[in-house]
Short mmCIF file of C-alpha atoms in Angstrom, two decimals:
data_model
loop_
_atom_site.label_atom_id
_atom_site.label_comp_id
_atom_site.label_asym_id
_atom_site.label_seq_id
_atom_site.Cartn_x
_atom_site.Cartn_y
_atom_site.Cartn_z
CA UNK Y 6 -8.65 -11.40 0.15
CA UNK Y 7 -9.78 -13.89 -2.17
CA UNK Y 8 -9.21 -12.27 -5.60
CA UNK Y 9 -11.07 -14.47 -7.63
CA UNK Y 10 -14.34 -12.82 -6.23
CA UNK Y 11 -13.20 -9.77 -7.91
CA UNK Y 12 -13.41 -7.93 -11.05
CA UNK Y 13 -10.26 -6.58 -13.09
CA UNK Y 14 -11.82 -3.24 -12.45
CA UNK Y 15 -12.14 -3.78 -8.85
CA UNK Y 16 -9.16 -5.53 -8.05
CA UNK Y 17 -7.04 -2.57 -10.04
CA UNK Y 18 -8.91 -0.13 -8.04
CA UNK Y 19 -8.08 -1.16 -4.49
CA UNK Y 20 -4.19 -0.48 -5.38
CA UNK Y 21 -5.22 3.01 -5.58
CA UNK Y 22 -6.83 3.60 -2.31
CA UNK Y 23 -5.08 5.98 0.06
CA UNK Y 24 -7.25 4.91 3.15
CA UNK Y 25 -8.07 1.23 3.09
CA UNK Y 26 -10.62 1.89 6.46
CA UNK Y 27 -12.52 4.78 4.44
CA UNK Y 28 -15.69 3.26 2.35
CA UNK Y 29 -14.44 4.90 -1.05
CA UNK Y 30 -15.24 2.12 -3.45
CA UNK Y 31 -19.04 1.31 -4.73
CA UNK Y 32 -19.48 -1.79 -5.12
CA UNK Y 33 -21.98 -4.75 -6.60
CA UNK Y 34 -21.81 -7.59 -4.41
CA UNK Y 35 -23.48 -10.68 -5.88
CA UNK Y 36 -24.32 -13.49 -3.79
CA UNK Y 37 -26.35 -16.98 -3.48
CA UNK Y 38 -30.17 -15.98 -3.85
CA UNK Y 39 -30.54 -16.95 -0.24
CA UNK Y 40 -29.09 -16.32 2.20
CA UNK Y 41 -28.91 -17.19 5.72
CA UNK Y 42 -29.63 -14.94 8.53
CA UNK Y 43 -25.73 -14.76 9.55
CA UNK Y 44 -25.43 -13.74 6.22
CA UNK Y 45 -27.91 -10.87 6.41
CA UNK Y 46 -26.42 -9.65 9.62
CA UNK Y 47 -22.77 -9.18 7.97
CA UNK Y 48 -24.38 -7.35 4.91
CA UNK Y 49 -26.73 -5.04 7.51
CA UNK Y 50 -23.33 -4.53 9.16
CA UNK Y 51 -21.68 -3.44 6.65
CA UNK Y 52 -24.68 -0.50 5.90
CA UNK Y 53 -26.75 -2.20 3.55
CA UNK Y 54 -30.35 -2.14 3.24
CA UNK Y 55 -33.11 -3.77 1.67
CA UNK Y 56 -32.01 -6.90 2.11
CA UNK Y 57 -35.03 -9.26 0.80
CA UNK Y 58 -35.40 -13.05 0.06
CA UNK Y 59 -34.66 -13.99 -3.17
CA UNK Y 60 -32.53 -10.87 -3.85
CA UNK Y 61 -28.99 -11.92 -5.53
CA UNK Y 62 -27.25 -8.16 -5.71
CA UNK Y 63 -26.83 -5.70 -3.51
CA UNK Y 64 -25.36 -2.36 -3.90
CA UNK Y 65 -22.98 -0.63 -1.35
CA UNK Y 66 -19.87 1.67 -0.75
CA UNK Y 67 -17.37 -0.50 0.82
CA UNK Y 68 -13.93 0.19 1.75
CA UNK Y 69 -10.49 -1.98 0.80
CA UNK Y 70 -10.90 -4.05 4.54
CA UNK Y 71 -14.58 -4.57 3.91
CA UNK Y 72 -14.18 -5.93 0.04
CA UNK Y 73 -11.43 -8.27 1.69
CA UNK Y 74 -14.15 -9.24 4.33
CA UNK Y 75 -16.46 -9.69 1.53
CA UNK Y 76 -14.57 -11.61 -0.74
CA UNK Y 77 -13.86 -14.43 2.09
CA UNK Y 78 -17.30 -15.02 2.74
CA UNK Y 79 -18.80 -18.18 0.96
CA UNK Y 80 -22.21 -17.21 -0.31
CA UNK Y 81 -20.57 -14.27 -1.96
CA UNK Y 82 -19.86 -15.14 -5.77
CA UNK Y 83 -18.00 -11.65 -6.63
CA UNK Y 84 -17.93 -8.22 -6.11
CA UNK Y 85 -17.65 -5.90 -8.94
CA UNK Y 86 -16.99 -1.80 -9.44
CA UNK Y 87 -19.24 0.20 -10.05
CA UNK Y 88 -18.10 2.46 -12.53
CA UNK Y 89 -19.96 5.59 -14.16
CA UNK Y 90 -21.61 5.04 -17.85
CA UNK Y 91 -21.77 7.44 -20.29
CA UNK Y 92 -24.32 8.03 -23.49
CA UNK Y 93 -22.78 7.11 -27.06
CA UNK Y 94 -24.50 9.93 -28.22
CA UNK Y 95 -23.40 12.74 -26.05
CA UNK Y 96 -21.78 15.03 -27.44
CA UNK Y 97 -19.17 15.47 -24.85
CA UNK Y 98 -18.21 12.08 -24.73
CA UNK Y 99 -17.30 12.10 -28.37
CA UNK Y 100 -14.40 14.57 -27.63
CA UNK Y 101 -12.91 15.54 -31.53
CA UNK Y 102 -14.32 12.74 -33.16
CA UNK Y 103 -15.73 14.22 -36.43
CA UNK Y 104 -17.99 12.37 -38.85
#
């Protein structure tokens, strides 16, 4: 696995997983803006679509052995989690905070 390809986020994450076969981790995948068709055929293997020229991210659920994959491949800058975002403003998120 080359871990330079990886986020903090991402890197932390795969310590975590139970089941590194099981696609558990959603993931960005940024890459060269073109890419050959040996390229395209790893990324359709590994389930994702819409691959289109010019196209530079791509968007999939990946497990651990597939981020390793991933991460070896040269026209793959990094790979980086995909976490969940939250409004400033909601009021759940601000817990106890009064103002």
């Amino acid at each position: 696995m080359n871990y330079q390809k990886l986020d903090a986020a991402l890197a932390m994450a795969l310590n975590d997983v139970q089941n590194p076969q099981e696609p558990s981790l959603v993931v960005f995948i940024h890459t060269e803006p073109v890419l050959a068709p040996a390229a395209n055929a790893v990324l359709e293997n590994f389930g994702i679509s819409g691959i289109t020229s010019g196209k530079d991210v791509f968007t999939a659920t990946l497990s651990p052995n597939a981020i390793s994959q991933l991460s070896e491949q040269a026209w793959v800058k990094y790979l980086k989690l995909s976490q969940k975002l939250y409004l400033v403003n909601n009021k759940r998120s601000m817990g106890s905070f009064r103002f």
